[in-house]
Coordinates of C-alpha atoms in Angstrom, one line a residue:
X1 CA -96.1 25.8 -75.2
X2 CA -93.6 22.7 -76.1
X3 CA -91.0 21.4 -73.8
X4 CA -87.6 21.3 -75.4
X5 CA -86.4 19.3 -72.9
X6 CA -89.7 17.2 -71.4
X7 CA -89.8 17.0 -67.5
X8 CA -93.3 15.8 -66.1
X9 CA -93.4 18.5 -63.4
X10 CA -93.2 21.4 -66.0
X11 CA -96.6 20.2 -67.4
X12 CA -100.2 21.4 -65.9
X13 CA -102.2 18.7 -66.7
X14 CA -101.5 15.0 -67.3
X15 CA -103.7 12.9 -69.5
X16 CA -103.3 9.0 -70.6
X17 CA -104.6 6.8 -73.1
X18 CA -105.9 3.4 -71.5
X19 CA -105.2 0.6 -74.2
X20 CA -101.4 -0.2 -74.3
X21 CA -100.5 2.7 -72.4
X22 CA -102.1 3.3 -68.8
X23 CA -102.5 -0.7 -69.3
X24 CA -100.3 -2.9 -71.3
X25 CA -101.4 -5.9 -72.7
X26 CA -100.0 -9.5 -73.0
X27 CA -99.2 -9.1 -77.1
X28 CA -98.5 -12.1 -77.9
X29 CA -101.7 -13.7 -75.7
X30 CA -103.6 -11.0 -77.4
X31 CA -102.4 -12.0 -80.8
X32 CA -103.6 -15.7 -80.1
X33 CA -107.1 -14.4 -79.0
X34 CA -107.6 -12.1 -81.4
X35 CA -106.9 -14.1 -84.2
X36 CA -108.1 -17.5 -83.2
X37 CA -111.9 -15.6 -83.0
X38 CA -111.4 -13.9 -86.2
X39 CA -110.3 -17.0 -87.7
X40 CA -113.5 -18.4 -86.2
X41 CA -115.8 -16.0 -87.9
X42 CA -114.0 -16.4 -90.9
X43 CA -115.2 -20.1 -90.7
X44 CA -118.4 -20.3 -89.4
X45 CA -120.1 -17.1 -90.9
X46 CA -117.8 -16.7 -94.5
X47 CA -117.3 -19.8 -95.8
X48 CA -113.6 -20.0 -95.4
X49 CA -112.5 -23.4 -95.3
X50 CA -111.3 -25.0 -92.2
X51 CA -107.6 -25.4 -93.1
X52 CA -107.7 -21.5 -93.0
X53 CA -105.7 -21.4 -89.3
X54 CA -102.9 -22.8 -91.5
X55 CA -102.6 -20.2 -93.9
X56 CA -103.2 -17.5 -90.8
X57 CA -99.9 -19.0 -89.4
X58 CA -97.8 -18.8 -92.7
X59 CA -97.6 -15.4 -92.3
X60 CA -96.3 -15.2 -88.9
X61 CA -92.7 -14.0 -90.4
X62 CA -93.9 -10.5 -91.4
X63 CA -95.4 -9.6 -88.3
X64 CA -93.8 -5.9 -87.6
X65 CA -94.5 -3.2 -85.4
X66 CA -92.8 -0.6 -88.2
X67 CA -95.7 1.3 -88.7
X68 CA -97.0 -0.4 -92.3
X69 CA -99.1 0.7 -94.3
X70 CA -101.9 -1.6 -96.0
X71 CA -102.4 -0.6 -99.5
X72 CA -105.8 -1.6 -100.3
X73 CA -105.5 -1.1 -104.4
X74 CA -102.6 -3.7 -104.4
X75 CA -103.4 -6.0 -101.9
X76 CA -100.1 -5.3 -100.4
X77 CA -98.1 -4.2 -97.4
X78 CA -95.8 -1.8 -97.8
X79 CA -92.6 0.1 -96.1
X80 CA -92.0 3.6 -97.1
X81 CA -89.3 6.2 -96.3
X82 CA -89.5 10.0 -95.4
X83 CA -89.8 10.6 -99.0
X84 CA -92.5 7.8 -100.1
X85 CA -90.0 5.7 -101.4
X86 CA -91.6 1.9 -101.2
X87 CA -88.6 0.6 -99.5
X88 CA -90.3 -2.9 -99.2
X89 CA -93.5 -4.7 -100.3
X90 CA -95.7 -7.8 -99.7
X91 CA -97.7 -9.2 -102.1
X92 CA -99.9 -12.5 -101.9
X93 CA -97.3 -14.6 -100.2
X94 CA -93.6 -13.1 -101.1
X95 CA -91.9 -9.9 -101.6
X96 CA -91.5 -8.2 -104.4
X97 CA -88.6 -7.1 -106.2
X98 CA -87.6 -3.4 -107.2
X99 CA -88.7 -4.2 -110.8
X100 CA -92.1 -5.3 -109.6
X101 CA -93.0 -2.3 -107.5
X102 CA -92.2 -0.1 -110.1
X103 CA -94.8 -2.0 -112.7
X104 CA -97.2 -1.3 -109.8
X105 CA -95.8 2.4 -108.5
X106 CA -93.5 4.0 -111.1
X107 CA -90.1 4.9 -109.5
X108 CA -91.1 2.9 -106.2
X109 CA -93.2 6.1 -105.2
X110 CA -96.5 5.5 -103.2
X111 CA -98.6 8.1 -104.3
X112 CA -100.1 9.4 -100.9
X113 CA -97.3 10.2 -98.9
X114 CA -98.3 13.9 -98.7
X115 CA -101.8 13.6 -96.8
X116 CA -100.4 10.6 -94.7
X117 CA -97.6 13.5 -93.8
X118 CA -100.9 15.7 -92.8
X119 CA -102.4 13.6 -90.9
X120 CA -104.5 11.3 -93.2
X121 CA -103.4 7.6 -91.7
X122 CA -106.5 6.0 -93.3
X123 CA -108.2 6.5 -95.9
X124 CA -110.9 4.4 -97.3
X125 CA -110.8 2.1 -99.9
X126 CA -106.7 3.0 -100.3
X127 CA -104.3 2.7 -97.3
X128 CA -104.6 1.7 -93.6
X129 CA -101.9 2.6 -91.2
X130 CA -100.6 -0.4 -88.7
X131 CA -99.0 1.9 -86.3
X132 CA -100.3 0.0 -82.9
X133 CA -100.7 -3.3 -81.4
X134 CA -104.1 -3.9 -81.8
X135 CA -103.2 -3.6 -85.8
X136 CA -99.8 -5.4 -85.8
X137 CA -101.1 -8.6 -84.0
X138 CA -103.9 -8.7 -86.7
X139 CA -101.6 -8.6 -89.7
X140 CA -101.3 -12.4 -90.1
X141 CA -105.0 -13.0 -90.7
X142 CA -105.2 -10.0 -92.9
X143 CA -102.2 -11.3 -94.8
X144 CA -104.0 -14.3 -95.2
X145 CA -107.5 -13.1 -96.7
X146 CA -105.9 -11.4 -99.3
X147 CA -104.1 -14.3 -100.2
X148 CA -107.3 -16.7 -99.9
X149 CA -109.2 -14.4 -102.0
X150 CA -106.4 -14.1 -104.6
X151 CA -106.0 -17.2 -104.9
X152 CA -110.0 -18.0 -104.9
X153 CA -110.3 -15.6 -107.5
X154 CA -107.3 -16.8 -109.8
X155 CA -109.1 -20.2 -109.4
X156 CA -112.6 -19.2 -110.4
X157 CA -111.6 -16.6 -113.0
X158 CA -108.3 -18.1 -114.5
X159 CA -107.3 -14.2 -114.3
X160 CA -104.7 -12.5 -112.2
X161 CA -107.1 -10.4 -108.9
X162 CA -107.4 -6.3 -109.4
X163 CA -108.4 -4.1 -107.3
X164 CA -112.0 -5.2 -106.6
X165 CA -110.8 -8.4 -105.3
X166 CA -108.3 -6.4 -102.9
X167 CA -110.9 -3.9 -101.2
X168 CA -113.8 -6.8 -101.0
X169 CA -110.7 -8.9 -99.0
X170 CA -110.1 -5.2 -96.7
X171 CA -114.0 -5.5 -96.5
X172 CA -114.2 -8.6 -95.2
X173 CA -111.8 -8.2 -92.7
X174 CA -112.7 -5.0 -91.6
X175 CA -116.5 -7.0 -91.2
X176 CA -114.9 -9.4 -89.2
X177 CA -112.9 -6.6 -86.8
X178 CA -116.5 -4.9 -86.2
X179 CA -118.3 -7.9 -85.1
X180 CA -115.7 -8.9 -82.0
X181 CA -115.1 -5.2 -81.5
X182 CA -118.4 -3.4 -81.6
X183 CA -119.3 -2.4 -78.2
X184 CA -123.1 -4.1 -78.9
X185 CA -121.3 -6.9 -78.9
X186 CA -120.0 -6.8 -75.4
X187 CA -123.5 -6.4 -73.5
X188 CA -125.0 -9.2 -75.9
X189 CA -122.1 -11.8 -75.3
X190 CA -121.8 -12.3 -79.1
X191 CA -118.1 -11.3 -79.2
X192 CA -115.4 -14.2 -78.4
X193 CA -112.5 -11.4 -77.6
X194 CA -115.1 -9.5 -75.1
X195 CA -116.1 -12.4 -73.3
X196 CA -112.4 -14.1 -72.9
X197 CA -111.8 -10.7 -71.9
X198 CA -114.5 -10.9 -69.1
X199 CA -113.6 -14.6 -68.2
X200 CA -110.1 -14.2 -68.3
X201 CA -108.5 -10.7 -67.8
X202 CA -105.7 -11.9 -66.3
X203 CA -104.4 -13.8 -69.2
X204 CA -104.1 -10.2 -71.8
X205 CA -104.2 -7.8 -69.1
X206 CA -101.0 -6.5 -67.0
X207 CA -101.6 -5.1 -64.0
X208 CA -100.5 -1.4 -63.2
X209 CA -97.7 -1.4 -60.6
X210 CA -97.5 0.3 -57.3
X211 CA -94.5 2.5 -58.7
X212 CA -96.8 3.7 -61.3
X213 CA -100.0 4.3 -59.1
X214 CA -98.1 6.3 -56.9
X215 CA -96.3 8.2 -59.3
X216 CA -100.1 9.8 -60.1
X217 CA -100.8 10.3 -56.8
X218 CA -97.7 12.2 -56.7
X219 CA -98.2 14.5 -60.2
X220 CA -101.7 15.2 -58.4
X221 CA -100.6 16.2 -54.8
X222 CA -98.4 18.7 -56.8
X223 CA -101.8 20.1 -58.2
X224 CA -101.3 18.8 -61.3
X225 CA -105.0 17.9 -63.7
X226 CA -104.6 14.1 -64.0
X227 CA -106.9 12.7 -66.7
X228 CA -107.8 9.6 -68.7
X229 CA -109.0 9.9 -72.0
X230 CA -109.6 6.6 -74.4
X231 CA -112.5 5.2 -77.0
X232 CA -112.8 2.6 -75.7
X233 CA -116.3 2.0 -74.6
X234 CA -117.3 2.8 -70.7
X235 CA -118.7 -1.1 -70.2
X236 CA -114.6 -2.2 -71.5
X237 CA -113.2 1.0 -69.6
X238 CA -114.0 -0.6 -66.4
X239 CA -113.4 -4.5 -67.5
X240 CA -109.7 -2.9 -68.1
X241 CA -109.2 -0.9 -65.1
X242 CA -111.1 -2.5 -62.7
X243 CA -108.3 -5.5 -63.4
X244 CA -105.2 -3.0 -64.4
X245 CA -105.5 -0.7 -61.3
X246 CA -108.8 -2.0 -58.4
X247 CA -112.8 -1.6 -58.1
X248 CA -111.9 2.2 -57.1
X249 CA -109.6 3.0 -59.9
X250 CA -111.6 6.3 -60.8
X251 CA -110.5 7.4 -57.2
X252 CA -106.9 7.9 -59.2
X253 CA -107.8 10.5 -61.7
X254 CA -109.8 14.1 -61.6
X255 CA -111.7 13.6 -64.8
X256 CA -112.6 10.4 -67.1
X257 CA -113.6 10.4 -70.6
X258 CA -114.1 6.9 -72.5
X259 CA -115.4 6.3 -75.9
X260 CA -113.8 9.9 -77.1
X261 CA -113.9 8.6 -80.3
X262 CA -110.0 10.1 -81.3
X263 CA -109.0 11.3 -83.9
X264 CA -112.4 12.8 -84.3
X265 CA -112.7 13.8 -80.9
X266 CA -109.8 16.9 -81.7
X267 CA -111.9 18.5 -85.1
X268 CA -115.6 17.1 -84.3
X269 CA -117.9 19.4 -81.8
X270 CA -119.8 16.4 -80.2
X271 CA -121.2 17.2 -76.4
X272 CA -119.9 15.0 -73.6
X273 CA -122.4 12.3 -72.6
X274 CA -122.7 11.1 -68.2
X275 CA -121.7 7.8 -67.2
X276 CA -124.0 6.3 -65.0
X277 CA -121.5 4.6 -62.6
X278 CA -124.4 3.4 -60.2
X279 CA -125.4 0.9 -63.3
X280 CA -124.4 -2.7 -63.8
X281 CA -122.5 -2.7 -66.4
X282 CA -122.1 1.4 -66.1
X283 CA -123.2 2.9 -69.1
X284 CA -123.5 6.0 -70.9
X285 CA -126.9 7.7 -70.1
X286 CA -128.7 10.8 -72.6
X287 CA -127.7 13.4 -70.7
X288 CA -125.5 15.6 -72.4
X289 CA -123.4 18.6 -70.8
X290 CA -120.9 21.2 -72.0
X291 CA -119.8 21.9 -68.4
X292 CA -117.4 19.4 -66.8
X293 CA -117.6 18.5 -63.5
X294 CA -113.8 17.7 -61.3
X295 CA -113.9 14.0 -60.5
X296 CA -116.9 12.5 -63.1
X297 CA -116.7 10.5 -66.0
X298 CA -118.0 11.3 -69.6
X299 CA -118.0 9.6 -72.9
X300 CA -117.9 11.1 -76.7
X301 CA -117.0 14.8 -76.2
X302 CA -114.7 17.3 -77.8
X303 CA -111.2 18.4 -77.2
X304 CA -112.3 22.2 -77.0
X305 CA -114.9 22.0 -74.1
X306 CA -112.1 19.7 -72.8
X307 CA -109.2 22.7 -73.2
X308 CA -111.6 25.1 -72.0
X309 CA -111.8 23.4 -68.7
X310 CA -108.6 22.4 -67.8
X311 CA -108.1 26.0 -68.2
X312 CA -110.8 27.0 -65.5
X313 CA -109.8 24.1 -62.9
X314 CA -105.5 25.6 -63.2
X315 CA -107.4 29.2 -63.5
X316 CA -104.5 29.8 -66.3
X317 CA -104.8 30.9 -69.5
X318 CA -102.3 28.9 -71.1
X319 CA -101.5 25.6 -69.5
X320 CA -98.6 23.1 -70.4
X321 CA -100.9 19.6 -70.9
X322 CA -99.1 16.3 -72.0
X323 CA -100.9 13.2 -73.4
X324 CA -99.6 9.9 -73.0
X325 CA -100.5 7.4 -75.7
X326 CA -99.4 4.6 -78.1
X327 CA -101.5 5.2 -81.6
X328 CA -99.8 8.3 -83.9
X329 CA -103.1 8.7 -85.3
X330 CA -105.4 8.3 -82.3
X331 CA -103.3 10.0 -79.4
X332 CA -100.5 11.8 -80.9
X333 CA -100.6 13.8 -84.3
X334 CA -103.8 15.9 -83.9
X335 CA -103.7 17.3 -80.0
X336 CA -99.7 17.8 -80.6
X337 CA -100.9 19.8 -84.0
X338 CA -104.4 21.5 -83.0
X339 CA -103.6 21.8 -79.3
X340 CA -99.9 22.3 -79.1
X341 CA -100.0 19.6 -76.0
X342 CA -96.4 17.8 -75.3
X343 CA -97.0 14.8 -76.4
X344 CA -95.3 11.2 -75.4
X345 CA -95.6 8.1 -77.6
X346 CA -95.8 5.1 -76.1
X347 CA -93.6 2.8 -77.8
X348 CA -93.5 -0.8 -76.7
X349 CA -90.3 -1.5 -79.5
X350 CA -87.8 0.5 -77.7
X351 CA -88.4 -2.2 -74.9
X352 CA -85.8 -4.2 -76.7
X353 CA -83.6 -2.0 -74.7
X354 CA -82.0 -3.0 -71.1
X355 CA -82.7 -0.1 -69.8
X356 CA -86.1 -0.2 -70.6
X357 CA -88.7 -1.2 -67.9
X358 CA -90.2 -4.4 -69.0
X359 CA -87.9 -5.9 -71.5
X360 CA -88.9 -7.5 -74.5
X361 CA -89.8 -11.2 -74.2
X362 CA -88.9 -13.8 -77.0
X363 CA -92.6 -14.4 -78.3
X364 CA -92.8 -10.2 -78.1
X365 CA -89.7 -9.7 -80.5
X366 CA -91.1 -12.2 -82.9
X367 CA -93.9 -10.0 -83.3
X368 CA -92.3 -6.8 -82.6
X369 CA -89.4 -7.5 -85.5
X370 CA -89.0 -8.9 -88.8
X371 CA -85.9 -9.5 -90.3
X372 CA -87.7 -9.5 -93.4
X373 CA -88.8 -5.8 -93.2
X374 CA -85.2 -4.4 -91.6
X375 CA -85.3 -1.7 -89.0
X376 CA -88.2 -0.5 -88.4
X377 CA -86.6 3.3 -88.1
X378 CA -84.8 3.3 -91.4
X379 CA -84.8 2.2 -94.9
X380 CA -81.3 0.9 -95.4
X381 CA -81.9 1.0 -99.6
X382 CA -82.9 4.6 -99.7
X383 CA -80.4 5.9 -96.4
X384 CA -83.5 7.7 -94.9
X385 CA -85.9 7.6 -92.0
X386 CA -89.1 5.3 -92.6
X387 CA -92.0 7.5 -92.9
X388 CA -92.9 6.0 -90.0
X389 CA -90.0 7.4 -87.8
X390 CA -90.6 10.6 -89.9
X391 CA -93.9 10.9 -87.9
X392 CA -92.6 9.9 -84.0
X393 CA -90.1 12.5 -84.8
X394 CA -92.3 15.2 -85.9
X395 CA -95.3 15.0 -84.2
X396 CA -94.0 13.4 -80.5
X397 CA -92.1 15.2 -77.9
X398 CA -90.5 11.8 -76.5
X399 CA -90.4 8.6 -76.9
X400 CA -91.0 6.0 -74.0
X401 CA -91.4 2.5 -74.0
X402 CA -94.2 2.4 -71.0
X403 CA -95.5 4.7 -68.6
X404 CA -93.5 2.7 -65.8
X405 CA -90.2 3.5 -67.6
X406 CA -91.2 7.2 -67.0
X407 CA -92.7 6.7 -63.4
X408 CA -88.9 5.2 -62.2
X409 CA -87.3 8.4 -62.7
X410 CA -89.9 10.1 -60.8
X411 CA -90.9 13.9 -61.1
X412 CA -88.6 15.7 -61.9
X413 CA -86.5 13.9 -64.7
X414 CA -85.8 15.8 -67.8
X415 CA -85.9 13.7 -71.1
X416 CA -84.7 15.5 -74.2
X417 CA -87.1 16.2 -77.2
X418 CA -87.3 15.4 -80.5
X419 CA -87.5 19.1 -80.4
X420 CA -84.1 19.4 -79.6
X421 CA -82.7 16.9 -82.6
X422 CA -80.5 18.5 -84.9
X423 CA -82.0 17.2 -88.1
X424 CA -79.1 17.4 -90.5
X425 CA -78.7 13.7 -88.6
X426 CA -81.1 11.1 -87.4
X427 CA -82.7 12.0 -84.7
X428 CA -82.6 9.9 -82.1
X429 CA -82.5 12.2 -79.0
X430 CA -86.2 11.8 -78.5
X431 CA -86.2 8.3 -78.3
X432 CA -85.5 6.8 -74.1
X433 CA -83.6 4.7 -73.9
X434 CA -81.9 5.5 -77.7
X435 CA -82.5 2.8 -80.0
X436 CA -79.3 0.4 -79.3
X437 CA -80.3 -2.9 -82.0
X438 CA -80.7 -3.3 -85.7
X439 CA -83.9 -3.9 -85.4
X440 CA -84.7 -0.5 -84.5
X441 CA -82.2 1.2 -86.2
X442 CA -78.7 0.7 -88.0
X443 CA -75.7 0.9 -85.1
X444 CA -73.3 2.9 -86.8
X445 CA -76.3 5.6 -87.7
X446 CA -77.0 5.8 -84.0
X447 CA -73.2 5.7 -83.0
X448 CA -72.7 8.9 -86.0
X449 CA -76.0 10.5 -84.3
X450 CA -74.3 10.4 -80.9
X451 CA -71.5 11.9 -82.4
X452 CA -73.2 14.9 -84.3

C-alpha cells in the first residue's frame, strides 16, 4: 500500500540504507580521498603521467549532483529531460553546442531514454547513471581520463578518438574504482580509501546524532520492524557504524543485512549468508539460511525471503514497509516497483534549504551545483523536468535531505507525496523542504507550482 500523504508511524517496518543515509559522509573530504588514490593508481600502475592531478582539477567546474548520465559511446556527459532531450553535453574539455549534439544524436535525442525510464541506469559499454555521491565526487577524474586518452590518441593516431577509445577510457576507470573498492582489498590493506578509512574515520564519517538514535528507539518501542539493509561489505559495515552510531550499534536494529548486493538483491533469488560477529574483522561465514532469525545479521540475500519475514514477525499479511536510501537505482526504483514499499530518497541537494537539517556548506555547493549544468530539476531549453527529477518523482514517495531532517519532526509528522502532485505542473510537493534556489529549480516554476 502507498502513503499519499507519508507519516513514519503509518508504516510497519522501517529499513535504511547505510552509505549517505543512516551515515552521511564528509563529501567534499571524500571527494579529496577518493580521488587523490585513484589519481595514484592512475600513476603508479597506468602510466599516466605525473602532471595528471592537474588535469583531475580542471574539471572541478562540472561537478553536479543532477543525476548525469555518462555516455560511454561519446565520451561525454550528458543532461537530459523527461523526454530524452540532451539538454546539455560535455565533451573532452567544453560543452557542446546544439549543432554539435545533433551531428552526434539527431534532434538532441539520446536514444535510451525508454529502458533508463524502466529501470535500466547502467548499461554496459553505453551509459552510467551518476545519481549518488560516491559517483558525483568521482566525476573529475573520470572527466579527465577521457580527456587524457583523447588527447593521447589524437597524438598517436593524428585522428579524431571513436568509440573504442571512449569505452577503453570507462574501462580503465572502472579498473581503477574496483581495486580501492573491492572488499579483498580491505582485509589485504591494498586499498588507499579503506585504509584512510580505518586510520581516519573521523575525517569522512559523521556521526549519527542522539536525536536520530532515539528517534529508532522510538519507531521500535511502537513495535515497529527496524532494519538496515546496505552492500556494503560486513568488514566496512562495522568500520562505518562502529564510528557513526558505538561498538553496540547492532543493539539499535532487529535485523541486519550488508552486502545485499541491490539492485540485484530485489529480482536475484540468492540465500542469506551468517555473519560471524565473534570474528576479528566479522565476516561472512558458509552457512546459508532461508529462515531469518529477529536480531542477527546476514549478507547477500533476496528481497522475497526478506518480505516473507517481515510478514511473520508483524503476523500481517500486508504490511506498510518504507526504505530510506540515497541511490534511485540501488534503494529506490525496484523495492518502490516490485514491492510496492514507500519509499524516501535521500537527497543531500535539498540541504541548500534553511530549513533543512545540516545546511549545505560552501565546499558542498561547489560540488553539489554547477552553474554550468543549470538546475538540476529542470531543463530551462526544453521547459521540462530533467529525466532525473522525472525519476524522484515517479519512483519516491518523499523527498528528504537526511534522515535527521525526518527524526526532528518526530513520529507522527505527515509529509505529502509525490503521490499527491498534480502533474499538469511540476511537482514539487514531494520534495521537504520545497526546492527554494535556482540551483535546484527555477523560482517562478516553484512559485506557479505553489500556486496550482
Amino acid at each position: 500500500m502507498l502513503l499519499k500523504q507519508f507519516n513514519v508511524s503509518d508504516c510497519d517496518a522501517v529499513g535504511f540504507d547505510m552509505d549517505q543515509t543512516m551515515c552521511r559522509y564528509n563529501v567534499p573530504k571524500m571527494e579529496d580521498i577518493l580521488s587523490s588514490s585513484m589519481i595514484k593508481v592512475l600513476i603508479q600502475h597506468m602510466g599516466y603521467p605525473k602532471e595528471f592531478s592537474n588535469n583531475v582539477a580542471s574539471f572541478k567546474n562540472i561537478m553536479c549532483a543532477g543525476g548525469l548520465i555518462c555516455d560511454i559511446p561519446s565520451g561525454s556527459f550528458v543532461k537530459i529531460d523527461i523526454e530524452g532531450k540532451i539538454e546539455k553535453m560535455f565533451h573532452h574539455k567544453g560543452f557542446l553546442s546544439a549543432a554539435e549534439i545533433e551531428e552526434i544524436y539527431p534532434d538532441s535525442l539520446w536514444p535510451h531514454v525508454d529502458k533508463f525510464k524502466k529501470g535500466v541506469f547502467s548499461f554496459a559499454g553505453q551509459y552510467w547513471f551518476m545519481e549518488d555521491n560516491f559517483s558525483v565526487v568521482l566525476m573529475t577524474v573520470l572527466a579527465a581520463i577521457f580527456s587524457h586518452e583523447i588527447d593521447q590518441h589524437t597524438l598517436s593516431t593524428g585522428k579524431k578518438a571513436d568509440i573504442a577509445v571512449y569505452r577503453r577510457a570507462f574501462l580503465t576507470f572502472n579498473d581503477v574504482v574496483g581495486i580501492l573498492w573491492d572488499p579483498e582489498t580491505y582485509v589485504e590493506g591494498t586499498s588507499a580509501f579503506f585504509e584512510y578509512m580505518k586510520r581516519e574515520p573521523g575525517q569522512i564519517l559523521c556521526p549519527v546524532s542522539d536525536t536520530v538514535k532515539d528517534w529508532l528507539v522510538k519507531l521500535r518501542s511502537q513495535g515497529k520492524f527496524v532494519f538496515l539493509m546496505t552492500s556494503s561489505h560486513c568488514d566496512y559495515t562495522n568500520l562505518v557504524m562502529s564510528h557513526c552510531f558505538s561498538p553496540k550499534w547492532t543493539e539499535c536494529f532487529d535485523l541486519i543485512i550488508s552486502t545485499a548486493r541491490k539492485p540485484k538483491f530485489y529480482t536475484e533469488r540468492m540465500d542469506f549468508s551468517v555473519v560471524d560477529t565473534e570474528a576479528v574483522p566479522v565476516c561472512s561465514t558458509s552457512e546459508t539460511t532461508q529462515t531469518l532469525k529477529r536480531g542477527h545479521w546476514y549478507t547477500e540475500g533476496n528481497g522475497e525471503i526478506l518480505n516473507k519475514f517481515i510478514r511473520e514477525v508483524l503476523k500481517k499479511d500486508d504490511p506498510v514497509v518504507a526504505y530510506f536510501g540515497d541511490s534511485l537505482k540501488s534503494d529506490i526504483f525496484s523495492p518502490k516497483l516490485l514491492y510496492n514499499w514507500d519509499t524516501v530518497y535521500i537527497m543531500d541537494s535539498l540541504r541548500s534549504s534553511e530549513n533543512s537539517a545540516y545546511p549545505l556548506s560552501k565546499a558542498e555547493e561547489s560540488i553539489f551545483f554547477s552553474n554550468e549544468w543549470g538546475p538540476i530539476l529542470f531543463c530551462q531549453s526544453t521547459n521540462k523536468m530533467s529525466l532525473y527529477s522525472h525519476i524522484i518523482t515517479s519512483k519516491s514517495s518523499i523527498a528528504i535531505p537526511s534522515v535527521e531532517y525526518m527524526a526532528r519532526t518526530g513520529l507522527n509528522h505527515s509529509f505529502s507525496s509525490f503521490a499527491q502532485a498534480d502533474h499538469r505542473s511540476y511537482p514539487v510537493t514531494g520534495f521537504h523542504p520545497q526546492p527554494n534556489t535556482s540551483l535546484l529549480l527555477l523560482k517562478d516554476l516553484v512559485k506557479l507550482a505553489r500556486k496550482a
